[in-house]
PDB file of C-alpha atoms in Angstrom:
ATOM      1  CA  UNK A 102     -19.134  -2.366 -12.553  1.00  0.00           C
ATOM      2  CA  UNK A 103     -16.624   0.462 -11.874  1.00  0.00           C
ATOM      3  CA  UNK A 104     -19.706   2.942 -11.818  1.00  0.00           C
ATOM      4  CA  UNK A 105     -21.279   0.122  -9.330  1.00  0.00           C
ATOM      5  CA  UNK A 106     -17.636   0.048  -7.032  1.00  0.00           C
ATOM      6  CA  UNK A 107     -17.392   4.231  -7.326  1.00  0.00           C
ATOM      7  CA  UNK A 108     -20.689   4.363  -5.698  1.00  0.00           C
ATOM      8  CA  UNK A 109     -20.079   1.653  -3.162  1.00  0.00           C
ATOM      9  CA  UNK A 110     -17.068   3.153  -2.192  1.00  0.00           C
ATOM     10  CA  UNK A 111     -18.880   6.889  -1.145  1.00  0.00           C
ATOM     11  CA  UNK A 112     -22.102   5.036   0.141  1.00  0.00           C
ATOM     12  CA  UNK A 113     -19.567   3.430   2.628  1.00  0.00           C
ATOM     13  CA  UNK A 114     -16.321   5.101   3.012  1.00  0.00           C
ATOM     14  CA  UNK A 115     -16.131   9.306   4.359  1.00  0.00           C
ATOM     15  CA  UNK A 116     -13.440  11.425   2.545  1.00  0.00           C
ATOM     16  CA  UNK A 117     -10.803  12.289   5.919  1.00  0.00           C
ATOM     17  CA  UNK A 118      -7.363  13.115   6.650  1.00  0.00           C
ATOM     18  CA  UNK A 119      -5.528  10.704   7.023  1.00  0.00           C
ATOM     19  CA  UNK A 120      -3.986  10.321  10.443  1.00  0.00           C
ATOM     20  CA  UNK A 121      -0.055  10.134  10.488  1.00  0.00           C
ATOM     21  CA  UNK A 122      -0.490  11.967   6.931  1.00  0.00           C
ATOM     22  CA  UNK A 123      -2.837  14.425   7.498  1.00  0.00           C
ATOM     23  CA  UNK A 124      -1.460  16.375   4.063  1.00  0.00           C
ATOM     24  CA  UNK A 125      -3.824  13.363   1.726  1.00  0.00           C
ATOM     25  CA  UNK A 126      -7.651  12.526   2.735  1.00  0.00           C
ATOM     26  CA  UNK A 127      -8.989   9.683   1.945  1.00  0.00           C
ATOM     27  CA  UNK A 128     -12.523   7.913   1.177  1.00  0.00           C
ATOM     28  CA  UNK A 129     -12.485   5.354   4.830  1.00  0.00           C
ATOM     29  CA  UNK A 130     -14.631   3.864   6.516  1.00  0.00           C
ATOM     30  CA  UNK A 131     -15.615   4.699  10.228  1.00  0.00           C
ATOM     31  CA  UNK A 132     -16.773   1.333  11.562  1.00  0.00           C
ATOM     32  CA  UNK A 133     -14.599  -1.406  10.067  1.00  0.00           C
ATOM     33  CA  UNK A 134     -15.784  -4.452  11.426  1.00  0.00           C
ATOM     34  CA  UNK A 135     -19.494  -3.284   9.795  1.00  0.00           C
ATOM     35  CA  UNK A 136     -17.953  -2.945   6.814  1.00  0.00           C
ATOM     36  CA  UNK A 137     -16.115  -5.949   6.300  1.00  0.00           C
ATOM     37  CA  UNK A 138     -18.898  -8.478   7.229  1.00  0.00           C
ATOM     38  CA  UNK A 139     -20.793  -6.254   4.328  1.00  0.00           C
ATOM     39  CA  UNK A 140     -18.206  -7.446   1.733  1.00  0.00           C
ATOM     40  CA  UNK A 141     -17.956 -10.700   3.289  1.00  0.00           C
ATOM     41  CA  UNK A 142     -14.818 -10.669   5.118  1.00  0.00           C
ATOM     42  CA  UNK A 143     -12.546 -13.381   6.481  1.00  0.00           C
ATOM     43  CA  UNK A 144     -12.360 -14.628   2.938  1.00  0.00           C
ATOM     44  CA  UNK A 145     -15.664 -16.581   2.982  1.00  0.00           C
ATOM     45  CA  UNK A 146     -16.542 -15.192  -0.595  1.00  0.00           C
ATOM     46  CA  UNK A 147     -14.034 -14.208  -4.085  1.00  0.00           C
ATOM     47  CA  UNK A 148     -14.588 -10.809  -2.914  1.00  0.00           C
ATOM     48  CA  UNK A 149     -11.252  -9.557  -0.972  1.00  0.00           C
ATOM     49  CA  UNK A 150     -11.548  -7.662   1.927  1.00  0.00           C
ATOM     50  CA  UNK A 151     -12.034  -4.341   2.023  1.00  0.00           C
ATOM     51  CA  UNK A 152      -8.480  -3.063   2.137  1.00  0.00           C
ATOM     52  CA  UNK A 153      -9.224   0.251   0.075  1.00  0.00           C
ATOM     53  CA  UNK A 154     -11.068   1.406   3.295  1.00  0.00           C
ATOM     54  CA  UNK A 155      -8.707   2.190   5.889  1.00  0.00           C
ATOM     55  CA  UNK A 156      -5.225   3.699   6.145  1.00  0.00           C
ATOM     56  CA  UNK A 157      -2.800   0.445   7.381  1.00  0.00           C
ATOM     57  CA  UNK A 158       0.389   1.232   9.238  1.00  0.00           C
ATOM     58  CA  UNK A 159       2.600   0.360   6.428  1.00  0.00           C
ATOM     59  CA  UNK A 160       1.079   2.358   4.153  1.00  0.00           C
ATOM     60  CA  UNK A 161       0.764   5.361   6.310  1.00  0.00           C
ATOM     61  CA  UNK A 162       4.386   5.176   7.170  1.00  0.00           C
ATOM     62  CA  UNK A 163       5.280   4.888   3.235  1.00  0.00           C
ATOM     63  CA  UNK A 164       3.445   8.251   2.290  1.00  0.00           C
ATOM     64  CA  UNK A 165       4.719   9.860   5.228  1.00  0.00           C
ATOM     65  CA  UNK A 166       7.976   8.775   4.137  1.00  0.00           C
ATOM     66  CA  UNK A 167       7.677   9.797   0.189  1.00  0.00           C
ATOM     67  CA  UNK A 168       6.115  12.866   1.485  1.00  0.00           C
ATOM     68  CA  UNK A 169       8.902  14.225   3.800  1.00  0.00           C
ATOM     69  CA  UNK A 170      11.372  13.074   0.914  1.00  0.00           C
ATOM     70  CA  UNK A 171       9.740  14.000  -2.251  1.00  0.00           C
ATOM     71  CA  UNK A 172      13.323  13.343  -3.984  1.00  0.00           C
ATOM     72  CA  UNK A 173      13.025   9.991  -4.134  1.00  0.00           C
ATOM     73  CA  UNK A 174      10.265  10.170  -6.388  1.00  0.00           C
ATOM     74  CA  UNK A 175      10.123  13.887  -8.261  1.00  0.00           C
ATOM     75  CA  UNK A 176      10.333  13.302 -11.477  1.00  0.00           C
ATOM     76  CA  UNK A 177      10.666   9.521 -12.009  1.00  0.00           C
ATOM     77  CA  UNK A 178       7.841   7.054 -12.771  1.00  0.00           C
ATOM     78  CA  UNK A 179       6.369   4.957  -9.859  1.00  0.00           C
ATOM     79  CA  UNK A 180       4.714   1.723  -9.200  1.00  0.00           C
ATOM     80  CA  UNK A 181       2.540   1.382  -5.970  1.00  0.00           C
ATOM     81  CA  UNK A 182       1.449  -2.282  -5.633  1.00  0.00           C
ATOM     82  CA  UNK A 183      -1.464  -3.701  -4.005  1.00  0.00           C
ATOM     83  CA  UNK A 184      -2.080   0.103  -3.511  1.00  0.00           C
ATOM     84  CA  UNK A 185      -5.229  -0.614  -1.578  1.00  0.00           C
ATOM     85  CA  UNK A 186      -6.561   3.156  -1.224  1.00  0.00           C
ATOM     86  CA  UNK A 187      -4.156   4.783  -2.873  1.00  0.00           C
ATOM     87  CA  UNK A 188      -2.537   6.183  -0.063  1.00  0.00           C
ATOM     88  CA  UNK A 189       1.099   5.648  -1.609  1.00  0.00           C
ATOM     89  CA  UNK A 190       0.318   6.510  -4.930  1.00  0.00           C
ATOM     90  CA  UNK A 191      -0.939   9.976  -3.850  1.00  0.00           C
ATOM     91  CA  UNK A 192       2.025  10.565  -1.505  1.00  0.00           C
ATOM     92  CA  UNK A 193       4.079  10.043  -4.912  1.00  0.00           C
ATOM     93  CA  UNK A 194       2.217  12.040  -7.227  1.00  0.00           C
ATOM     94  CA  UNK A 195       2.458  15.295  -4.627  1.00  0.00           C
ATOM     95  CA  UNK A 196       6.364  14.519  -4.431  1.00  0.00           C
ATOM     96  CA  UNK A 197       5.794  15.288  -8.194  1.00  0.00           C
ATOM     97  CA  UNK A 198       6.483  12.036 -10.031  1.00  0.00           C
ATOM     98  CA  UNK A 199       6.622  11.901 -13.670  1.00  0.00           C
ATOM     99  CA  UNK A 200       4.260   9.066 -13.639  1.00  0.00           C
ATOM    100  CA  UNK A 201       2.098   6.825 -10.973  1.00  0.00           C
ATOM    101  CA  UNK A 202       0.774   3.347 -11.598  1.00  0.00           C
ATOM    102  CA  UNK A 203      -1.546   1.796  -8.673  1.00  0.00           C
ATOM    103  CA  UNK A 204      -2.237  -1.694  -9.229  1.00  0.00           C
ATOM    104  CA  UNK A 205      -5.018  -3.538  -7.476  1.00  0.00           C
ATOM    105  CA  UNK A 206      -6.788  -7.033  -7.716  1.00  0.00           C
ATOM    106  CA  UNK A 207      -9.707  -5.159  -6.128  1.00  0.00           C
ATOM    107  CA  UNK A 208     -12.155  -3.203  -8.080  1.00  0.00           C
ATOM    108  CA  UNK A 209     -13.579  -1.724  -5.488  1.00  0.00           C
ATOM    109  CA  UNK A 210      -9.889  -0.457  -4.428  1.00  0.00           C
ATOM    110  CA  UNK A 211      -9.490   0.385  -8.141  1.00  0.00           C
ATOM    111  CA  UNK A 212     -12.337   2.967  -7.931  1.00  0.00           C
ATOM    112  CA  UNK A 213     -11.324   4.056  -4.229  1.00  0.00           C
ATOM    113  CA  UNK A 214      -8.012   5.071  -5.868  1.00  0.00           C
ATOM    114  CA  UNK A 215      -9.715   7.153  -8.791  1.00  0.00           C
ATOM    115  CA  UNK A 216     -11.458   8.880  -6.223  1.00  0.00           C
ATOM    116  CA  UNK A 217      -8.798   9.361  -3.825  1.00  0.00           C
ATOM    117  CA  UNK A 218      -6.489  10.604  -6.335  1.00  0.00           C
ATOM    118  CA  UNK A 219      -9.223  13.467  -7.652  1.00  0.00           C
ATOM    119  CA  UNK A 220     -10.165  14.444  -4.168  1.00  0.00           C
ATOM    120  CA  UNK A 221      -6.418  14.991  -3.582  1.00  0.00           C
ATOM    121  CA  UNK A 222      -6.163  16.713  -7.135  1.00  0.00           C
ATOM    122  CA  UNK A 223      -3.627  14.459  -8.576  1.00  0.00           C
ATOM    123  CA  UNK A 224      -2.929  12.107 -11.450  1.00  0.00           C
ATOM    124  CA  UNK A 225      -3.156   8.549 -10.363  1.00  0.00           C
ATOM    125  CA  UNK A 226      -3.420   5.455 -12.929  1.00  0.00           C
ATOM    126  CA  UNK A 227      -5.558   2.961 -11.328  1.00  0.00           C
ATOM    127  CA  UNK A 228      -4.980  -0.660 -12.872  1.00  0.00           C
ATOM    128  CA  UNK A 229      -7.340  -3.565 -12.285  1.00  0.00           C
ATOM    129  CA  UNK A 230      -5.029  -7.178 -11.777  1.00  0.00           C
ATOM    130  CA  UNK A 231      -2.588  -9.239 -10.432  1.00  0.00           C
ATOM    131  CA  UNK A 232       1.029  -8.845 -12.053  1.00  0.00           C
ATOM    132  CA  UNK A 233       3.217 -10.527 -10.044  1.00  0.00           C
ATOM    133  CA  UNK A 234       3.612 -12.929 -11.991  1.00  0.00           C
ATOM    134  CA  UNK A 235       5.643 -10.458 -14.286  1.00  0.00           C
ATOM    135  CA  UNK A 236       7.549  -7.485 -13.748  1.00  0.00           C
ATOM    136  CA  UNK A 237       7.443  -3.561 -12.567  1.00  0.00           C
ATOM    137  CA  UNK A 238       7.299  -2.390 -16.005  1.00  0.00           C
ATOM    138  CA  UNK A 239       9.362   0.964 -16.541  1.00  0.00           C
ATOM    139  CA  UNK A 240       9.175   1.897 -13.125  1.00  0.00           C
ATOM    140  CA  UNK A 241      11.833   3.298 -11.762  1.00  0.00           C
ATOM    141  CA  UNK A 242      10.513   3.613  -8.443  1.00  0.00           C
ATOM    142  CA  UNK A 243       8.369   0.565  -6.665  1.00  0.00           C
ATOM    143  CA  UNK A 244       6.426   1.133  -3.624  1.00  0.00           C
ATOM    144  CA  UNK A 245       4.542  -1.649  -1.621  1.00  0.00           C
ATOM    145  CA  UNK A 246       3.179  -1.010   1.798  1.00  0.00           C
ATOM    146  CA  UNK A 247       2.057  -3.651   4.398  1.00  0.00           C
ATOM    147  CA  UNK A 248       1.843  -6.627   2.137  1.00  0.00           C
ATOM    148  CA  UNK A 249       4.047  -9.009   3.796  1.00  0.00           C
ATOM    149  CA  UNK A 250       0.818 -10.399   5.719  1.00  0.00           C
ATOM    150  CA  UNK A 251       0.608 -14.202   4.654  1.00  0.00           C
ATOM    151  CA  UNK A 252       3.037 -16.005   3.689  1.00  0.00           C
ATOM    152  CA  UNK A 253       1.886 -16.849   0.126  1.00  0.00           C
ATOM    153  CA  UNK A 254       1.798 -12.953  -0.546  1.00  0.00           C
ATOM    154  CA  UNK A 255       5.434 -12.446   0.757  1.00  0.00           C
ATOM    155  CA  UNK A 256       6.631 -15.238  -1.172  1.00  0.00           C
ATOM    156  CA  UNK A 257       5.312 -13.729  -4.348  1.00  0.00           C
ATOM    157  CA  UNK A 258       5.747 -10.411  -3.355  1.00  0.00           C
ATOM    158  CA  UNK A 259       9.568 -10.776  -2.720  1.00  0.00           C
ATOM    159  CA  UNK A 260      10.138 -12.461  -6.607  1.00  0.00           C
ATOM    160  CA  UNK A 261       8.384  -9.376  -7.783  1.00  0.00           C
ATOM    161  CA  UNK A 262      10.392  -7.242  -6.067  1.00  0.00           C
ATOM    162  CA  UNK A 263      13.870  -8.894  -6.433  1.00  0.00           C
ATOM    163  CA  UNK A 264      13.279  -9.098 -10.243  1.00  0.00           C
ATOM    164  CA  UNK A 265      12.298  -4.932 -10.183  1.00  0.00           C
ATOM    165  CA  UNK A 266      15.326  -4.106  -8.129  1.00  0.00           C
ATOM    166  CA  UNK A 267      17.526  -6.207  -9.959  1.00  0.00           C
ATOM    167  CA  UNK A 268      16.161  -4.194 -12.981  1.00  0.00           C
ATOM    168  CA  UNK A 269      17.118  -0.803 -11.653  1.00  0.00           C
ATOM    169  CA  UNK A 270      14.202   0.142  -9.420  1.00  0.00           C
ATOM    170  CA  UNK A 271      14.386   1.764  -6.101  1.00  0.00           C
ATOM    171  CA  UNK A 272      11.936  -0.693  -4.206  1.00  0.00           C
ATOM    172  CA  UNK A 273      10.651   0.499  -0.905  1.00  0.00           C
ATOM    173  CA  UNK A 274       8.212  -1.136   1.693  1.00  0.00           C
ATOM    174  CA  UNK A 275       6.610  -0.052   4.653  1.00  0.00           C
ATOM    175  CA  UNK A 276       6.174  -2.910   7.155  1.00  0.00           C
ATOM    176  CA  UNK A 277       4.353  -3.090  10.656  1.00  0.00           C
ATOM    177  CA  UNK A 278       6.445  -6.332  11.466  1.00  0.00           C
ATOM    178  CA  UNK A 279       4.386  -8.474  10.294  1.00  0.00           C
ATOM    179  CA  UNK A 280       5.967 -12.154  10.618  1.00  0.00           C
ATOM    180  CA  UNK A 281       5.965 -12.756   7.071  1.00  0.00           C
ATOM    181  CA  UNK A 282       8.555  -9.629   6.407  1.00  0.00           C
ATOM    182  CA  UNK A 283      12.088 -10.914   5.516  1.00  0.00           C
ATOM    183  CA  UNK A 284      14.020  -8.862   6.800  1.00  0.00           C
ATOM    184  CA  UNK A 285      17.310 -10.030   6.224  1.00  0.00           C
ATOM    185  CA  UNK A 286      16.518  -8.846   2.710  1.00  0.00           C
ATOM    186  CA  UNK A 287      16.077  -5.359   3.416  1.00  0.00           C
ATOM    187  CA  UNK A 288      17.518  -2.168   5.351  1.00  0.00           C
ATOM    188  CA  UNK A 289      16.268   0.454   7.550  1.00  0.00           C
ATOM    189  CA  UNK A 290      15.172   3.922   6.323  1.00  0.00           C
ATOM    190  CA  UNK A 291      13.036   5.481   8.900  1.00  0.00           C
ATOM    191  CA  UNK A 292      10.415   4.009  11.723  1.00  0.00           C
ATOM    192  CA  UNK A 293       7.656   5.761  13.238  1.00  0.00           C
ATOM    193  CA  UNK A 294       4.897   5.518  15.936  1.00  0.00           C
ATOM    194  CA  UNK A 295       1.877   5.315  13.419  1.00  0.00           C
ATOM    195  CA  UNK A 296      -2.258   5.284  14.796  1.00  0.00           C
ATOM    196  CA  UNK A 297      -4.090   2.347  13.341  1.00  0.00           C
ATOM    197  CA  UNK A 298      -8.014   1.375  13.955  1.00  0.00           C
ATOM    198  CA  UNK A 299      -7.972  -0.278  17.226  1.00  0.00           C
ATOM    199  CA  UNK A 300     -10.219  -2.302  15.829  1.00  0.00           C
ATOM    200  CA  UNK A 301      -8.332  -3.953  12.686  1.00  0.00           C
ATOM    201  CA  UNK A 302      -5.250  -4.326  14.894  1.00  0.00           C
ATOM    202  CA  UNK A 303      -5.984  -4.362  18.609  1.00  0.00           C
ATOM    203  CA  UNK A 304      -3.793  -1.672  19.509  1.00  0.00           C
ATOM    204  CA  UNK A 305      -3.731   2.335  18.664  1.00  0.00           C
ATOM    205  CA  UNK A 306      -0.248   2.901  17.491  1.00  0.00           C
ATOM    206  CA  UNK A 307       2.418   0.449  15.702  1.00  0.00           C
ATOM    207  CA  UNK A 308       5.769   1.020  15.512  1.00  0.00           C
ATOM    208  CA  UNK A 309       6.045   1.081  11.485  1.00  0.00           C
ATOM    209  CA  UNK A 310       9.056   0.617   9.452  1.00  0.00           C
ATOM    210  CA  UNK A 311      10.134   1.938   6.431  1.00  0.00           C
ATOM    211  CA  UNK A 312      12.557  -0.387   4.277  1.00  0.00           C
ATOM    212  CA  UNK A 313      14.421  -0.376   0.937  1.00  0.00           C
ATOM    213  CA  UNK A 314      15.136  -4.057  -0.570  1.00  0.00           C
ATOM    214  CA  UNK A 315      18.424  -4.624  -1.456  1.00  0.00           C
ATOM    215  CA  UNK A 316      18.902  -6.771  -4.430  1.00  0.00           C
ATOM    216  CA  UNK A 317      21.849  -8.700  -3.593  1.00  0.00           C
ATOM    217  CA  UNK A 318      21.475 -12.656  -1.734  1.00  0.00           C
ATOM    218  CA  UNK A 319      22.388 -11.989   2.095  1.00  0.00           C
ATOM    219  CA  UNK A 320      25.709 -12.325   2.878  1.00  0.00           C
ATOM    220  CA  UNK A 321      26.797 -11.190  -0.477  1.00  0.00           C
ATOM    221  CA  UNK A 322      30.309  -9.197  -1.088  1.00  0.00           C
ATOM    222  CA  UNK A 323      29.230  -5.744  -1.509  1.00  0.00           C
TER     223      UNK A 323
END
């Protein structure tokens, strides 16, 4: 199967910059409605969606982030979750992190990372499954872009995080305010004008945030 996904993902994905970070290119697609009725979209199958194909807002913001401040990543080890293309993970492993973990439920985004990460001539560990259930590992660094969008994910998504921050990880996000996001959780780094697919989100541009979670219940005595 990853042979099968590898060659799925050139058939229908062309290697391009990526817009707002033009520095990493990237295996996406150039029709995306086409595409997503191919791998049975709108959840009408097991198959998810095919999120390794395009370069989302949050994401985009998060590399652009990492890449204009490669210090919060040189030399640490890094988890990207639902890493989708790999977009994040590459952004770390030019800032020169020690290590880079992408984990995916996707196989298909499993092999679109692999081949990301070698057309960008970096060292990427692509990782097949769902772990957040568990915790971020040794990772000292835990990246997450634009996966606040349903509210079962952000519930799960925010226990993941909590219990990696609470361990000593710097845990960033990049969010296109999406409703699910909570904020009250989290502070600003940096926001940006980011181009999206019109298509995926109706509009060119979304004003993208980059946060980092803080750890502590709101309200809390700092």
């Amino acid at each position: 199967m990853p042979d099968l996904s590898a060659a799925f993902v050139r058939l229908h994905a062309r290697l391009a910059p990526v817009a707002f970070v033009p520095e990493v290119r990237l295996h996406q697609a150039d029709e995306p409605i086409g595409l997503w009725e191919l791998t049975e979209g709108e959840f009408h199958s097991a198959q998810p969606p095919p999120f390794w194909a395009f370069a989302w807002a949050g994401g985009q913001a998060l590399a652009r982030y990492v890449t204009d401040h490669p210090e919060l990543v040189a030399g640490r080890r890094v988890l990207d979750l639902a890493s989708g293309s790999g977009l994040v993970a590459i952004a770390a492993a030019r800032g020169g992190a020690a290590t880079v973990r992408a984990v995916e439920v996707d196989e298909r985004a499993v092999a679109a990372v692999a081949l990301n990460a070698e057309a960008n001539g970096v060292r990427v560990d692509a990782e097949l499954g769902d772990i957040l259930d568990g915790d971020a590992g040794d990772a000292e660094v835990v990246l997450a872009g634009d996966v606040f969008y349903s509210e079962a994910m952000a519930r799960r998504m925010l226990r993941f995080l909590l219990r990696a921050a609470r361990s000593g990880a710097r845990v960033l996000v990049g969010d296109p305010g999406r409703a699910f996001l909570p904020r009250e959780r989290f502070h600003e780094l940096a926001a940006y004008e980011v181009p999206v697919p019109e298509a995926l989100e109706s509009v060119r541009v979304k004003h993208t945030t980059v946060w980092e979670l803080d750890p502590a219940p709101p309200g809390a005595a700092r």
